[in-house]
mmCIF file of C-alpha atoms in Angstrom:
data_model
loop_
_atom_site.group_PDB
_atom_site.id
_atom_site.type_symbol
_atom_site.label_atom_id
_atom_site.label_comp_id
_atom_site.label_asym_id
_atom_site.label_seq_id
_atom_site.Cartn_x
_atom_site.Cartn_y
_atom_site.Cartn_z
ATOM 1 C CA MET A 1 89.809 113.840 105.918
ATOM 2 C CA ALA A 2 90.336 117.378 106.755
ATOM 3 C CA GLY A 3 93.777 119.243 107.335
ATOM 4 C CA ALA A 4 91.895 122.551 107.589
ATOM 5 C CA VAL A 5 93.972 125.568 109.385
ATOM 6 C CA GLY A 6 91.813 127.765 111.211
ATOM 7 C CA GLY A 7 91.966 131.353 111.907
ATOM 8 C CA THR A 8 90.359 134.839 111.697
ATOM 9 C CA GLY A 9 91.355 135.358 107.711
ATOM 10 C CA GLY A 10 89.218 131.778 106.891
ATOM 11 C CA SER A 11 92.735 130.618 105.214
ATOM 12 C CA GLY A 12 93.263 126.854 105.574
ATOM 13 C CA TRP A 13 93.846 123.886 103.734
ATOM 14 C CA THR A 14 92.903 120.032 103.231
ATOM 15 C CA TRP A 15 94.121 116.801 101.492
ATOM 16 C CA ARG A 16 90.624 115.786 99.565
ATOM 17 C CA PRO A 17 90.676 112.460 98.343
ATOM 18 C CA VAL A 18 89.787 111.851 95.048
ATOM 19 C CA ALA A 19 90.383 108.094 94.502
ATOM 20 C CA ARG A 20 91.463 104.670 96.696
ATOM 21 C CA ASP A 21 92.531 101.628 95.309
ATOM 22 C CA PRO A 22 94.452 98.757 97.294
ATOM 23 C CA LEU A 23 97.001 98.980 94.192
ATOM 24 C CA LEU A 24 98.294 102.434 95.310
ATOM 25 C CA ALA A 25 98.682 101.224 99.229
ATOM 26 C CA ARG A 26 102.958 101.406 99.593
ATOM 27 C CA ALA A 27 105.491 103.356 101.038
ATOM 28 C CA PHE A 28 108.955 104.421 100.253
ATOM 29 C CA HIS A 29 108.119 103.869 96.551
ATOM 30 C CA SER A 30 108.583 106.470 93.384
ATOM 31 C CA CYS A 31 106.063 108.200 91.649
ATOM 32 C CA THR A 32 106.529 109.787 88.215
ATOM 33 C CA GLU A 33 104.296 111.882 86.344
ATOM 34 C CA LEU A 34 104.609 110.980 82.721
ATOM 35 C CA ARG A 35 102.178 111.980 79.756
ATOM 36 C CA GLY A 36 99.404 112.569 82.557
ATOM 37 C CA ARG A 37 99.665 109.563 84.170
ATOM 38 C CA PHE A 38 101.645 108.619 87.603
ATOM 39 C CA TYR A 39 103.945 105.792 87.367
ATOM 40 C CA LEU A 40 104.341 103.728 90.889
ATOM 41 C CA VAL A 41 107.596 101.637 91.164
ATOM 42 C CA GLY A 42 108.372 99.767 94.012
ATOM 43 C CA GLY A 43 108.012 100.309 97.682
ATOM 44 C CA LEU A 44 106.834 98.734 100.896
ATOM 45 C CA LEU A 45 103.439 97.083 100.966
ATOM 46 C CA ALA A 46 103.500 97.359 104.772
ATOM 47 C CA GLY A 47 105.328 98.296 108.039
ATOM 48 C CA GLY A 48 108.059 95.808 108.945
ATOM 49 C CA ALA A 49 108.405 94.314 105.419
ATOM 50 C CA ARG A 50 111.600 92.877 104.612
ATOM 51 C CA GLU A 51 111.207 92.519 100.796
ATOM 52 C CA PRO A 52 110.263 95.549 98.449
ATOM 53 C CA SER A 53 107.751 95.320 95.752
ATOM 54 C CA SER A 54 108.762 94.512 92.428
ATOM 55 C CA ASP A 55 105.466 95.781 90.757
ATOM 56 C CA MET A 56 104.719 98.962 88.795
ATOM 57 C CA VAL A 57 101.247 100.749 89.236
ATOM 58 C CA VAL A 58 100.088 103.142 86.933
ATOM 59 C CA PHE A 59 97.396 105.615 87.939
ATOM 60 C CA ASP A 60 95.309 107.875 85.647
ATOM 61 C CA PRO A 61 94.419 111.290 87.811
ATOM 62 C CA ALA A 62 92.070 111.959 85.269
ATOM 63 C CA GLU A 63 90.148 109.018 85.370
ATOM 64 C CA GLY A 64 90.715 108.011 88.952
ATOM 65 C CA GLN A 65 91.911 104.347 87.993
ATOM 66 C CA ALA A 66 95.070 102.385 88.772
ATOM 67 C CA VAL A 67 96.160 99.220 86.994
ATOM 68 C CA ARG A 68 99.174 96.971 87.273
ATOM 69 C CA VAL A 69 101.599 96.665 84.451
ATOM 70 C CA GLY A 70 103.074 93.625 83.747
ATOM 71 C CA ALA A 71 106.222 94.725 82.468
ATOM 72 C CA ARG A 72 109.092 92.087 82.448
ATOM 73 C CA GLY A 73 111.778 92.504 84.993
ATOM 74 C CA GLY A 74 110.762 94.760 87.035
ATOM 75 C CA PRO A 75 113.404 95.977 89.865
ATOM 76 C CA ARG A 76 112.688 94.928 93.740
ATOM 77 C CA ARG A 77 112.942 98.128 95.298
ATOM 78 C CA SER A 78 112.260 100.835 97.817
ATOM 79 C CA HIS A 79 113.617 103.641 99.534
ATOM 80 C CA HIS A 80 114.909 104.576 95.802
ATOM 81 C CA ASP A 81 114.485 107.564 93.475
ATOM 82 C CA ALA A 82 113.532 107.698 89.834
ATOM 83 C CA ALA A 83 113.361 110.418 86.708
ATOM 84 C CA LEU A 84 112.482 110.514 83.346
ATOM 85 C CA VAL A 85 114.691 110.525 80.631
ATOM 86 C CA GLY A 86 113.827 111.295 77.019
ATOM 87 C CA GLY A 87 110.158 111.435 77.404
ATOM 88 C CA ARG A 88 110.483 107.633 77.409
ATOM 89 C CA TRP A 89 112.518 105.685 79.809
ATOM 90 C CA LEU A 90 111.755 105.816 83.505
ATOM 91 C CA CYS A 91 115.324 105.366 85.184
ATOM 92 C CA VAL A 92 114.944 103.728 88.468
ATOM 93 C CA VAL A 93 118.264 104.783 90.673
ATOM 94 C CA GLY A 94 119.689 103.111 93.640
ATOM 95 C CA GLY A 95 117.380 102.089 96.813
ATOM 96 C CA TRP A 96 117.302 99.057 98.683
ATOM 97 C CA ASP A 97 116.677 95.388 97.287
ATOM 98 C CA GLY A 98 115.810 93.626 100.415
ATOM 99 C CA SER A 99 119.458 92.698 100.880
ATOM 100 C CA ARG A 100 121.620 95.530 99.981
ATOM 101 C CA ARG A 101 121.921 99.109 99.091
ATOM 102 C CA LEU A 102 122.133 99.637 95.223
ATOM 103 C CA ALA A 103 123.523 102.160 92.896
ATOM 104 C CA THR A 104 122.710 100.576 89.705
ATOM 105 C CA VAL A 105 119.926 102.335 87.172
ATOM 106 C CA SER A 106 117.044 99.867 85.886
ATOM 107 C CA ALA A 107 114.957 101.788 83.148
ATOM 108 C CA LEU A 108 111.528 100.985 81.982
ATOM 109 C CA ASP A 109 111.058 101.512 78.130
ATOM 110 C CA THR A 110 107.277 102.806 78.513
ATOM 111 C CA GLU A 111 106.830 102.558 74.651
ATOM 112 C CA ARG A 112 107.871 98.948 75.042
ATOM 113 C CA GLY A 113 107.004 97.766 78.412
ATOM 114 C CA VAL A 114 110.179 96.583 79.314
ATOM 115 C CA TRP A 115 112.500 96.862 81.996
ATOM 116 C CA GLU A 116 116.261 97.055 81.119
ATOM 117 C CA ALA A 117 119.324 96.907 83.382
ATOM 118 C CA TRP A 118 121.532 99.859 82.089
ATOM 119 C CA THR A 119 125.456 99.159 82.366
ATOM 120 C CA ALA A 120 127.749 101.559 83.766
ATOM 121 C CA VAL A 121 130.646 102.791 81.541
ATOM 122 C CA PRO A 122 134.498 102.339 82.346
ATOM 123 C CA GLY A 123 135.282 105.223 84.532
ATOM 124 C CA SER A 124 132.058 105.523 86.403
ATOM 125 C CA CYS A 125 132.709 106.215 90.070
ATOM 126 C CA PRO A 126 129.668 105.204 91.674
ATOM 127 C CA PRO A 127 128.485 105.553 95.254
ATOM 128 C CA ALA A 128 128.933 102.675 97.612
ATOM 129 C CA GLY A 129 125.322 101.915 97.757
ATOM 130 C CA LEU A 130 122.102 104.739 97.835
ATOM 131 C CA SER A 131 119.083 104.481 100.017
ATOM 132 C CA SER A 132 116.489 107.672 100.830
ATOM 133 C CA HIS A 133 118.825 109.774 98.439
ATOM 134 C CA THR A 134 117.607 112.139 95.480
ATOM 135 C CA CYS A 135 117.795 112.432 92.240
ATOM 136 C CA THR A 136 117.155 115.836 90.492
ATOM 137 C CA ARG A 137 116.785 116.026 86.778
ATOM 138 C CA LEU A 138 119.465 118.895 85.598
ATOM 139 C CA SER A 139 118.966 118.075 82.053
ATOM 140 C CA ASP A 140 117.202 115.504 79.770
ATOM 141 C CA ARG A 141 120.491 113.189 80.396
ATOM 142 C CA GLU A 142 122.015 114.461 83.576
ATOM 143 C CA LEU A 143 120.705 114.070 87.120
ATOM 144 C CA ARG A 144 122.361 115.312 90.263
ATOM 145 C CA VAL A 145 122.297 112.484 92.976
ATOM 146 C CA ALA A 146 122.445 113.503 96.760
ATOM 147 C CA GLY A 147 122.520 111.491 99.926
ATOM 148 C CA ARG A 148 124.506 109.377 102.351
ATOM 149 C CA GLU A 149 126.280 106.368 100.851
ATOM 150 C CA GLY A 150 126.212 103.083 102.545
ATOM 151 C CA GLY A 151 124.334 101.368 105.636
ATOM 152 C CA THR A 152 124.327 102.391 109.160
ATOM 153 C CA ARG A 153 128.049 100.892 109.929
ATOM 154 C CA THR A 154 129.839 102.147 106.863
ATOM 155 C CA GLN A 155 128.223 105.634 106.139
ATOM 156 C CA ARG A 156 130.454 108.408 106.023
ATOM 157 C CA ARG A 157 130.158 111.506 108.393
ATOM 158 C CA TYR A 158 128.976 113.433 105.146
ATOM 159 C CA GLY A 159 126.805 113.533 102.249
ATOM 160 C CA SER A 160 128.621 113.163 98.810
ATOM 161 C CA ILE A 161 127.155 114.711 95.463
ATOM 162 C CA TYR A 162 127.393 113.066 92.198
ATOM 163 C CA THR A 163 126.452 114.010 88.718
ATOM 164 C CA LEU A 164 124.582 110.792 86.894
ATOM 165 C CA ARG A 165 125.052 111.045 83.014
ATOM 166 C CA LEU A 166 122.721 108.669 81.125
ATOM 167 C CA ASP A 167 122.776 107.599 77.522
ATOM 168 C CA PRO A 168 119.635 106.297 76.318
ATOM 169 C CA GLY A 169 120.710 104.977 73.224
ATOM 170 C CA ALA A 170 123.694 103.153 74.354
ATOM 171 C CA ARG A 171 121.802 102.299 77.777
ATOM 172 C CA THR A 172 124.601 103.058 79.819
ATOM 173 C CA TYR A 173 125.478 105.440 82.646
ATOM 174 C CA CYS A 174 128.511 107.276 84.398
ATOM 175 C CA TYR A 175 128.603 108.630 88.059
ATOM 176 C CA LYS A 176 131.043 111.442 88.938
ATOM 177 C CA GLU A 177 131.683 112.402 92.233
ATOM 178 C CA GLU A 178 131.773 116.175 92.559
ATOM 179 C CA GLY A 179 134.353 117.965 95.055
ATOM 180 C CA TYR A 180 131.996 119.078 97.596
ATOM 181 C CA HIS A 181 130.066 117.586 100.602
ATOM 182 C CA THR A 182 126.853 118.105 102.252
ATOM 183 C CA VAL A 183 125.842 117.454 105.888
ATOM 184 C CA SER A 184 124.959 113.601 106.092
ATOM 185 C CA ARG A 185 121.463 113.214 105.202
ATOM 186 C CA SER A 186 119.281 110.313 104.600
ATOM 187 C CA GLY A 187 115.469 110.463 103.947
ATOM 188 C CA HIS A 188 115.570 114.336 102.764
ATOM 189 C CA CYS A 189 114.144 115.857 99.613
ATOM 190 C CA ALA A 190 115.431 117.855 97.230
ATOM 191 C CA ALA A 191 114.119 121.043 95.095
ATOM 192 C CA LEU A 192 115.890 122.664 91.991
ATOM 193 C CA LEU A 193 114.569 126.379 92.590
ATOM 194 C CA GLN A 194 115.538 129.753 90.876
ATOM 195 C CA SER A 195 117.965 131.766 92.982
ATOM 196 C CA PRO A 196 116.593 134.698 94.512
ATOM 197 C CA GLY A 197 118.368 138.074 94.608
ATOM 198 C CA PRO A 198 119.980 140.242 91.952
ATOM 199 C CA HIS A 199 121.926 137.289 90.011
ATOM 200 C CA PRO A 200 119.422 134.812 88.725
ATOM 201 C CA GLY A 201 120.385 131.267 88.425
ATOM 202 C CA HIS A 202 119.212 127.924 89.667
ATOM 203 C CA GLN A 203 120.082 126.162 92.910
ATOM 204 C CA LEU A 204 119.513 122.734 94.276
ATOM 205 C CA LEU A 205 118.184 122.757 97.463
ATOM 206 C CA LEU A 206 118.371 119.659 100.256
ATOM 207 C CA PHE A 207 115.596 119.899 103.219
ATOM 208 C CA GLY A 208 115.562 117.614 106.329
ATOM 209 C CA GLY A 209 117.201 114.031 106.374
ATOM 210 C CA CYS A 210 119.544 115.903 109.355
ATOM 211 C CA ASN A 211 118.996 117.730 112.747
ATOM 212 C CA SER A 212 119.655 121.000 110.870
ATOM 213 C CA ALA A 213 116.321 123.330 110.075
ATOM 214 C CA GLU A 214 117.849 125.219 107.149
ATOM 215 C CA PRO A 215 118.351 124.109 103.773
ATOM 216 C CA GLU A 216 121.611 123.375 101.780
ATOM 217 C CA VAL A 217 122.785 124.308 98.761
ATOM 218 C CA ALA A 218 123.920 121.128 97.100
ATOM 219 C CA GLY A 219 124.551 122.976 93.491
ATOM 220 C CA HIS A 220 124.357 126.535 91.889
ATOM 221 C CA TRP A 221 124.155 127.292 88.230
ATOM 222 C CA SER A 222 123.857 130.537 86.526
ATOM 223 C CA HIS A 223 121.478 132.128 84.386
ATOM 224 C CA GLY A 224 120.728 129.874 81.117
ATOM 225 C CA LYS A 225 122.641 126.615 82.655
ATOM 226 C CA ILE A 226 119.486 124.844 83.744
ATOM 227 C CA LYS A 227 116.973 124.254 80.705
ATOM 228 C CA GLU A 228 114.679 122.198 82.883
ATOM 229 C CA GLU A 229 111.112 123.702 82.463
ATOM 230 C CA PRO A 230 108.867 122.920 85.495
ATOM 231 C CA PRO A 231 105.115 122.017 85.377
ATOM 232 C CA VAL A 232 103.106 125.314 84.936
ATOM 233 C CA ALA A 233 100.682 125.581 88.116
ATOM 234 C CA PRO A 234 99.489 129.292 87.833
ATOM 235 C CA ARG A 235 96.261 128.468 89.827
ATOM 236 C CA LEU A 236 98.077 126.660 92.650
ATOM 237 C CA MET A 237 100.887 129.083 92.969
ATOM 238 C CA GLU A 238 98.757 131.913 93.183
ATOM 239 C CA GLN A 239 96.853 129.982 96.110
ATOM 240 C CA LEU A 240 99.914 129.513 97.629
ATOM 241 C CA ALA A 241 101.105 132.858 97.346
ATOM 242 C CA SER A 242 97.837 133.869 99.187
ATOM 243 C CA LEU A 243 98.457 131.436 101.889
ATOM 244 C CA VAL A 244 101.782 132.581 102.887
ATOM 245 C CA SER A 245 100.568 136.277 103.051
ATOM 246 C CA SER A 246 97.348 135.368 105.041
ATOM 247 C CA GLY A 247 99.448 135.390 108.512
ATOM 248 C CA GLN A 248 97.927 132.130 109.563
ATOM 249 C CA GLY A 249 101.584 130.187 109.280
ATOM 250 C CA SER A 250 104.491 130.669 111.786
ATOM 251 C CA ARG A 251 107.691 131.819 110.278
ATOM 252 C CA GLN A 252 109.333 128.201 111.294
ATOM 253 C CA GLY A 253 111.141 125.642 108.958
ATOM 254 C CA PRO A 254 111.044 121.790 109.507
ATOM 255 C CA ARG A 255 113.553 120.548 111.947
ATOM 256 C CA GLY A 256 114.756 116.950 112.119
ATOM 257 C CA LEU A 257 112.323 115.433 109.480
ATOM 258 C CA ARG A 258 113.073 112.826 107.226
ATOM 259 C CA HIS A 259 110.993 110.830 104.507
ATOM 260 C CA HIS A 260 108.603 113.655 103.598
ATOM 261 C CA SER A 261 107.726 114.715 100.728
ATOM 262 C CA CYS A 262 108.538 117.839 98.468
ATOM 263 C CA SER A 263 107.121 119.559 95.197
ATOM 264 C CA VAL A 264 108.376 122.474 93.396
ATOM 265 C CA VAL A 265 105.519 124.990 92.251
ATOM 266 C CA GLY A 266 107.007 127.714 90.921
ATOM 267 C CA PRO A 267 109.142 129.851 93.588
ATOM 268 C CA PHE A 268 107.655 127.536 96.287
ATOM 269 C CA ALA A 269 109.026 124.062 97.984
ATOM 270 C CA VAL A 270 105.865 122.544 99.187
ATOM 271 C CA LEU A 271 106.669 119.985 101.968
ATOM 272 C CA PHE A 272 104.371 117.672 103.760
ATOM 273 C CA GLY A 273 104.383 115.070 106.256
ATOM 274 C CA GLY A 274 107.554 112.681 107.363
ATOM 275 C CA GLU A 275 108.950 111.471 110.508
ATOM 276 C CA THR A 276 110.600 113.741 112.776
ATOM 277 C CA LEU A 277 113.886 113.017 114.851
ATOM 278 C CA THR A 278 113.188 115.313 117.662
ATOM 279 C CA ARG A 279 110.883 113.281 119.646
ATOM 280 C CA ALA A 280 110.725 109.708 120.638
ATOM 281 C CA ARG A 281 106.813 109.197 120.639
ATOM 282 C CA ASP A 282 104.113 109.973 117.932
ATOM 283 C CA THR A 283 107.104 110.718 115.330
ATOM 284 C CA ILE A 284 104.863 110.679 112.144
ATOM 285 C CA CYS A 285 104.036 114.266 111.155
ATOM 286 C CA ASN A 286 100.901 115.920 109.168
ATOM 287 C CA ASP A 287 102.553 119.396 108.606
ATOM 288 C CA LEU A 288 102.423 121.541 105.890
ATOM 289 C CA TYR A 289 105.745 123.525 105.016
ATOM 290 C CA ILE A 290 105.988 126.220 102.367
ATOM 291 C CA TYR A 291 109.506 127.918 101.739
ATOM 292 C CA ASP A 292 108.823 130.725 99.596
ATOM 293 C CA THR A 293 112.069 131.805 97.642
ATOM 294 C CA ARG A 294 110.459 134.938 95.860
ATOM 295 C CA LYS A 295 112.593 137.575 97.893
ATOM 296 C CA SER A 296 115.854 137.434 99.477
ATOM 297 C CA PRO A 297 116.225 135.940 101.904
ATOM 298 C CA SER A 298 113.728 133.178 101.562
ATOM 299 C CA LEU A 299 111.105 132.357 104.062
ATOM 300 C CA TRP A 300 109.484 129.475 105.809
ATOM 301 C CA PHE A 301 106.076 129.187 106.389
ATOM 302 C CA HIS A 302 104.504 126.419 108.522
ATOM 303 C CA PHE A 303 100.901 125.357 108.579
ATOM 304 C CA PRO A 304 100.296 122.433 111.280
ATOM 305 C CA CYS A 305 97.346 120.329 111.138
ATOM 306 C CA ALA A 306 94.974 118.394 114.043
ATOM 307 C CA ASP A 307 93.676 115.594 111.942
ATOM 308 C CA HIS A 308 95.571 112.611 112.839
ATOM 309 C CA GLY A 309 94.225 110.824 109.712
ATOM 310 C CA LEU A 310 96.456 113.015 107.474
ATOM 311 C CA LYS A 311 99.800 111.818 109.412
ATOM 312 C CA ARG A 312 101.913 109.864 106.420
ATOM 313 C CA VAL A 313 105.571 108.864 106.079
ATOM 314 C CA GLY A 314 107.339 107.132 102.880
ATOM 315 C CA HIS A 315 104.762 108.967 100.915
ATOM 316 C CA ARG A 316 105.302 111.041 97.280
ATOM 317 C CA THR A 317 103.307 114.231 95.979
ATOM 318 C CA CYS A 318 103.038 114.765 92.399
ATOM 319 C CA LEU A 319 102.332 117.925 90.357
ATOM 320 C CA TRP A 320 99.867 117.928 87.332
ATOM 321 C CA ASN A 321 97.219 119.928 85.656
ATOM 322 C CA ASP A 322 97.807 122.458 88.090
ATOM 323 C CA GLN A 323 97.072 120.362 91.143
ATOM 324 C CA LEU A 324 99.046 118.837 93.747
ATOM 325 C CA TYR A 325 98.389 115.027 94.517
ATOM 326 C CA LEU A 326 99.146 112.721 97.630
ATOM 327 C CA VAL A 327 100.239 109.047 97.032
ATOM 328 C CA GLY A 328 100.558 106.534 99.152
ATOM 329 C CA GLY A 329 102.655 106.536 102.596
ATOM 330 C CA PHE A 330 102.408 104.815 105.839
ATOM 331 C CA GLY A 331 99.536 106.491 108.209
ATOM 332 C CA GLU A 332 99.983 107.306 112.065
ATOM 333 C CA ASP A 333 100.998 103.798 113.001
ATOM 334 C CA GLY A 334 104.021 103.502 110.688
ATOM 335 C CA ARG A 335 102.677 99.935 109.014
ATOM 336 C CA THR A 336 99.501 100.742 107.424
ATOM 337 C CA ALA A 337 100.198 101.938 103.710
ATOM 338 C CA SER A 338 97.303 104.233 102.761
ATOM 339 C CA PRO A 339 95.565 103.267 99.337
ATOM 340 C CA GLN A 340 94.085 106.926 99.061
ATOM 341 C CA VAL A 341 95.058 109.733 96.442
ATOM 342 C CA CYS A 342 94.310 113.159 97.563
ATOM 343 C CA ILE A 343 94.642 116.469 96.028
ATOM 344 C CA LEU A 344 95.750 119.729 98.117
ATOM 345 C CA ASP A 345 92.753 122.085 98.274
ATOM 346 C CA LEU A 346 93.598 125.478 99.783
ATOM 347 C CA PHE A 347 91.038 127.569 101.021
ATOM 348 C CA ILE A 348 91.807 131.448 100.709
#
């Protein structure tokens, strides 16, 4: 599998396969790192499948091994999102259960190996139903939920922003709708990044899920408000800095992209693959985009790929041990789920 980008400078990139297991073959799942293992929950096992999977697979990247975990009461979900709470609970938020879109929270107690259905507190104002949304950790008990509510017949013309507060001790959650909206988006991604410019802080940016090429701010916090510590990846961060300064990439952001992946690596948001809304055929992509926030204004860098074997949609990327992993997703035909795990290699 090669995704190398040519050029006189010799810079390029590839997704290098490091593991392969049929248990990993799924799309529109969640993939969350906890204590050096990737927890894959649900998803669709084949294109056209009406029923999401309810199983959970744990992948150990150090050993290259995947195992199915027989935790009781697993939720049947796809197009959901998941976040870690308290270093123990894997909270699955919203998604499609095969018949409707949900806004509920199911949590895996990773110490006991048991799924729990948490309860909404009185006064919670949940969305009408969520799928292909994003959940971003702001603190250990607070998530920012962004995305379009409802189905294609009932959805609003704008996207709502919710704060979701979680209480592991009480097994409860509470939604609060924020007082501003975004462009109507579905299948987008979200990245919590430090704000460039003279006033340091954090901003939550939404990428894709609509026709716009520009990211949209879904929250801004002044210096010291966000305590989240992203994974440290000094080598990968240095390689990304070298790649964007190599002159190989075009200054072009993704337009009309959805169901792509996004991972934050220091000041960079790294986007890959997805499905384009800008053409009727050959819609599944294999492009790498890097959003560089080191200076204001932030800059896009686009690195195309000629290898059709790298086309992915509904996949996930996960950062661990200074490496970016690609897990699952449907391939070029939009129906066949990839059983491979790959690592992003950068050649500078």
